[in-house]
């Protein structure tokens, strides 16, 4: 029987394999200052924003449901849109108080693919379907739980 971590890694690998067929993948972490500057120059600060669909805001902050073993971990995910209607999905994880690691999937102009990737990752991490409100969210031991964050449009 696989451990929870091995199973999560297996699901992550399958998700990435399916997604990479249509989305470009970029993993970032501890970068050199030069690499970080080059990345910032290639993506101007105001060119991307959180995607909204009506009142639904595609950004979520998650924390492990088992707080004794959480060690102040976080997992954030957001669907981003730029001025040219190109979409990407960003996942960021690590320990609170650090920048952590991040992974960005560039889905080009395929909004449905970006929404699908966001929804599948949300379900993989929480055991809940996206979209779900904080009041309808079902907490599942061993998975991540949604943090109540008030986002302004």
mmCIF file of C-alpha atoms in Angstrom:
data_model
loop_
_atom_site.group_PDB
_atom_site.id
_atom_site.type_symbol
_atom_site.label_atom_id
_atom_site.label_comp_id
_atom_site.label_asym_id
_atom_site.label_seq_id
_atom_site.Cartn_x
_atom_site.Cartn_y
_atom_site.Cartn_z
ATOM 1 C CA UNK A 1 0.000 0.000 0.000
ATOM 2 C CA UNK A 2 1.323 3.423 -0.940
ATOM 3 C CA UNK A 3 1.816 6.140 1.639
ATOM 4 C CA UNK A 4 -0.236 9.319 1.351
ATOM 5 C CA UNK A 5 2.791 11.221 0.062
ATOM 6 C CA UNK A 6 3.590 8.590 -2.602
ATOM 7 C CA UNK A 7 -0.036 8.582 -3.701
ATOM 8 C CA UNK A 8 -0.094 12.397 -3.866
ATOM 9 C CA UNK A 9 3.125 12.395 -5.924
ATOM 10 C CA UNK A 10 1.630 9.784 -8.275
ATOM 11 C CA UNK A 11 -1.546 11.858 -8.753
ATOM 12 C CA UNK A 12 0.571 14.987 -9.254
ATOM 13 C CA UNK A 13 2.689 13.238 -11.900
ATOM 14 C CA UNK A 14 -0.382 12.017 -13.797
ATOM 15 C CA UNK A 15 -1.997 15.463 -13.648
ATOM 16 C CA UNK A 16 1.150 17.126 -14.923
ATOM 17 C CA UNK A 17 1.563 14.574 -17.714
ATOM 18 C CA UNK A 18 -1.999 15.180 -18.937
ATOM 19 C CA UNK A 19 -1.713 18.948 -18.611
ATOM 20 C CA UNK A 20 1.692 19.270 -20.248
ATOM 21 C CA UNK A 21 0.245 18.064 -23.506
ATOM 22 C CA UNK A 22 -1.515 21.425 -23.806
ATOM 23 C CA UNK A 23 0.115 23.715 -21.248
ATOM 24 C CA UNK A 24 3.728 24.725 -20.792
ATOM 25 C CA UNK A 25 5.138 24.049 -17.341
ATOM 26 C CA UNK A 26 7.593 26.235 -15.443
ATOM 27 C CA UNK A 27 8.810 25.307 -11.963
ATOM 28 C CA UNK A 28 10.459 27.986 -9.880
ATOM 29 C CA UNK A 29 11.985 27.937 -6.462
ATOM 30 C CA UNK A 30 15.176 29.281 -5.060
ATOM 31 C CA UNK A 31 16.295 31.312 -8.004
ATOM 32 C CA UNK A 32 19.401 33.331 -8.573
ATOM 33 C CA UNK A 33 18.850 37.078 -8.519
ATOM 34 C CA UNK A 34 19.664 37.214 -12.238
ATOM 35 C CA UNK A 35 17.048 34.547 -13.092
ATOM 36 C CA UNK A 36 14.457 36.264 -10.908
ATOM 37 C CA UNK A 37 15.117 39.645 -12.565
ATOM 38 C CA UNK A 38 14.866 38.107 -16.063
ATOM 39 C CA UNK A 39 11.549 36.486 -15.163
ATOM 40 C CA UNK A 40 10.145 39.734 -13.750
ATOM 41 C CA UNK A 41 11.193 41.607 -16.884
ATOM 42 C CA UNK A 42 9.489 39.053 -19.136
ATOM 43 C CA UNK A 43 6.228 39.314 -17.134
ATOM 44 C CA UNK A 44 5.501 42.973 -16.331
ATOM 45 C CA UNK A 45 3.855 43.320 -12.910
ATOM 46 C CA UNK A 46 0.564 44.721 -14.229
ATOM 47 C CA UNK A 47 0.149 42.351 -17.177
ATOM 48 C CA UNK A 48 -1.465 39.497 -15.206
ATOM 49 C CA UNK A 49 -4.403 39.502 -12.832
ATOM 50 C CA UNK A 50 -6.525 36.958 -10.983
ATOM 51 C CA UNK A 51 -9.246 35.613 -13.287
ATOM 52 C CA UNK A 52 -12.843 36.157 -12.192
ATOM 53 C CA UNK A 53 -15.953 34.586 -13.673
ATOM 54 C CA UNK A 54 -18.841 36.720 -12.421
ATOM 55 C CA UNK A 55 -18.541 36.645 -8.623
ATOM 56 C CA UNK A 56 -16.269 33.581 -8.676
ATOM 57 C CA UNK A 57 -12.647 34.508 -7.969
ATOM 58 C CA UNK A 58 -10.108 31.870 -9.043
ATOM 59 C CA UNK A 59 -7.679 32.089 -6.148
ATOM 60 C CA UNK A 60 -7.511 29.803 -3.117
ATOM 61 C CA UNK A 61 -5.294 29.535 -0.062
ATOM 62 C CA UNK A 62 -5.092 26.094 1.536
ATOM 63 C CA UNK A 63 -3.571 24.739 4.741
ATOM 64 C CA UNK A 64 -3.270 21.116 5.913
ATOM 65 C CA UNK A 65 -6.379 19.938 7.765
ATOM 66 C CA UNK A 66 -4.317 18.149 10.421
ATOM 67 C CA UNK A 67 -2.828 21.186 12.164
ATOM 68 C CA UNK A 68 -0.590 19.158 14.517
ATOM 69 C CA UNK A 69 1.434 17.887 11.547
ATOM 70 C CA UNK A 70 1.020 20.995 9.404
ATOM 71 C CA UNK A 71 4.269 22.715 10.434
ATOM 72 C CA UNK A 72 2.784 25.974 9.134
ATOM 73 C CA UNK A 73 2.533 24.787 5.528
ATOM 74 C CA UNK A 74 0.545 26.544 2.826
ATOM 75 C CA UNK A 75 -0.640 25.796 -0.685
ATOM 76 C CA UNK A 76 -1.967 28.580 -2.912
ATOM 77 C CA UNK A 77 -3.434 28.331 -6.362
ATOM 78 C CA UNK A 78 -4.594 30.979 -8.790
ATOM 79 C CA UNK A 79 -5.813 31.228 -12.357
ATOM 80 C CA UNK A 80 -4.231 34.243 -14.027
ATOM 81 C CA UNK A 81 -5.322 36.211 -17.079
ATOM 82 C CA UNK A 82 -3.220 38.721 -18.989
ATOM 83 C CA UNK A 83 -4.159 41.659 -21.199
ATOM 84 C CA UNK A 84 -4.073 39.480 -24.338
ATOM 85 C CA UNK A 85 -6.541 36.904 -22.893
ATOM 86 C CA UNK A 86 -3.829 34.311 -22.257
ATOM 87 C CA UNK A 87 -4.260 32.164 -19.171
ATOM 88 C CA UNK A 88 -1.950 30.431 -16.747
ATOM 89 C CA UNK A 89 -2.441 28.536 -13.512
ATOM 90 C CA UNK A 90 0.015 29.129 -10.683
ATOM 91 C CA UNK A 91 0.558 26.792 -7.747
ATOM 92 C CA UNK A 92 2.699 27.945 -4.830
ATOM 93 C CA UNK A 93 3.563 25.951 -1.731
ATOM 94 C CA UNK A 94 5.910 26.000 1.225
ATOM 95 C CA UNK A 95 6.113 26.991 4.864
ATOM 96 C CA UNK A 96 4.416 30.132 6.127
ATOM 97 C CA UNK A 97 6.777 33.071 6.206
ATOM 98 C CA UNK A 98 8.731 31.853 3.169
ATOM 99 C CA UNK A 99 8.276 32.386 -0.556
ATOM 100 C CA UNK A 100 8.313 28.623 -1.034
ATOM 101 C CA UNK A 101 8.240 27.003 -4.445
ATOM 102 C CA UNK A 102 5.935 27.677 -7.349
ATOM 103 C CA UNK A 103 4.836 26.017 -10.549
ATOM 104 C CA UNK A 104 3.178 27.835 -13.446
ATOM 105 C CA UNK A 105 1.250 26.176 -16.266
ATOM 106 C CA UNK A 106 0.870 28.418 -19.315
ATOM 107 C CA UNK A 107 -2.383 27.414 -21.048
ATOM 108 C CA UNK A 108 -2.252 30.035 -23.804
ATOM 109 C CA UNK A 109 -5.718 31.170 -24.877
ATOM 110 C CA UNK A 110 -7.392 27.956 -23.665
ATOM 111 C CA UNK A 111 -9.482 29.209 -20.721
ATOM 112 C CA UNK A 112 -11.364 25.905 -20.343
ATOM 113 C CA UNK A 113 -8.083 23.996 -19.990
ATOM 114 C CA UNK A 114 -6.916 26.459 -17.327
ATOM 115 C CA UNK A 115 -10.225 26.154 -15.421
ATOM 116 C CA UNK A 116 -10.050 22.351 -15.657
ATOM 117 C CA UNK A 117 -6.484 22.279 -14.319
ATOM 118 C CA UNK A 118 -7.446 24.592 -11.435
ATOM 119 C CA UNK A 119 -10.542 22.489 -10.601
ATOM 120 C CA UNK A 120 -8.704 19.152 -10.729
ATOM 121 C CA UNK A 121 -5.868 20.399 -8.512
ATOM 122 C CA UNK A 122 -8.395 21.818 -6.014
ATOM 123 C CA UNK A 123 -10.139 18.426 -5.872
ATOM 124 C CA UNK A 124 -6.810 16.562 -5.547
ATOM 125 C CA UNK A 125 -5.695 18.740 -2.626
ATOM 126 C CA UNK A 126 -9.009 19.069 -0.744
ATOM 127 C CA UNK A 127 -11.323 16.238 -1.799
ATOM 128 C CA UNK A 128 -13.941 18.896 -2.676
ATOM 129 C CA UNK A 129 -15.272 20.024 -6.042
ATOM 130 C CA UNK A 130 -14.531 23.490 -7.374
ATOM 131 C CA UNK A 131 -16.243 25.878 -7.025
ATOM 132 C CA UNK A 132 -17.257 25.591 -3.401
ATOM 133 C CA UNK A 133 -17.912 28.265 -0.813
ATOM 134 C CA UNK A 134 -16.157 28.259 2.538
ATOM 135 C CA UNK A 135 -19.496 27.415 4.196
ATOM 136 C CA UNK A 136 -20.080 24.376 1.922
ATOM 137 C CA UNK A 137 -16.488 23.134 2.150
ATOM 138 C CA UNK A 138 -16.138 19.642 3.680
ATOM 139 C CA UNK A 139 -12.969 19.242 5.723
ATOM 140 C CA UNK A 140 -11.276 15.875 5.151
ATOM 141 C CA UNK A 141 -8.515 14.605 7.460
ATOM 142 C CA UNK A 142 -5.164 14.283 5.746
ATOM 143 C CA UNK A 143 -6.073 16.708 2.962
ATOM 144 C CA UNK A 144 -5.831 20.470 2.689
ATOM 145 C CA UNK A 145 -8.556 22.756 3.982
ATOM 146 C CA UNK A 146 -9.656 26.073 2.532
ATOM 147 C CA UNK A 147 -8.679 29.256 4.365
ATOM 148 C CA UNK A 148 -11.318 31.975 4.508
ATOM 149 C CA UNK A 149 -9.843 34.925 2.636
ATOM 150 C CA UNK A 150 -11.776 38.021 1.588
ATOM 151 C CA UNK A 151 -10.695 38.975 -1.928
ATOM 152 C CA UNK A 152 -11.759 42.286 -3.422
ATOM 153 C CA UNK A 153 -12.299 42.627 -7.158
#
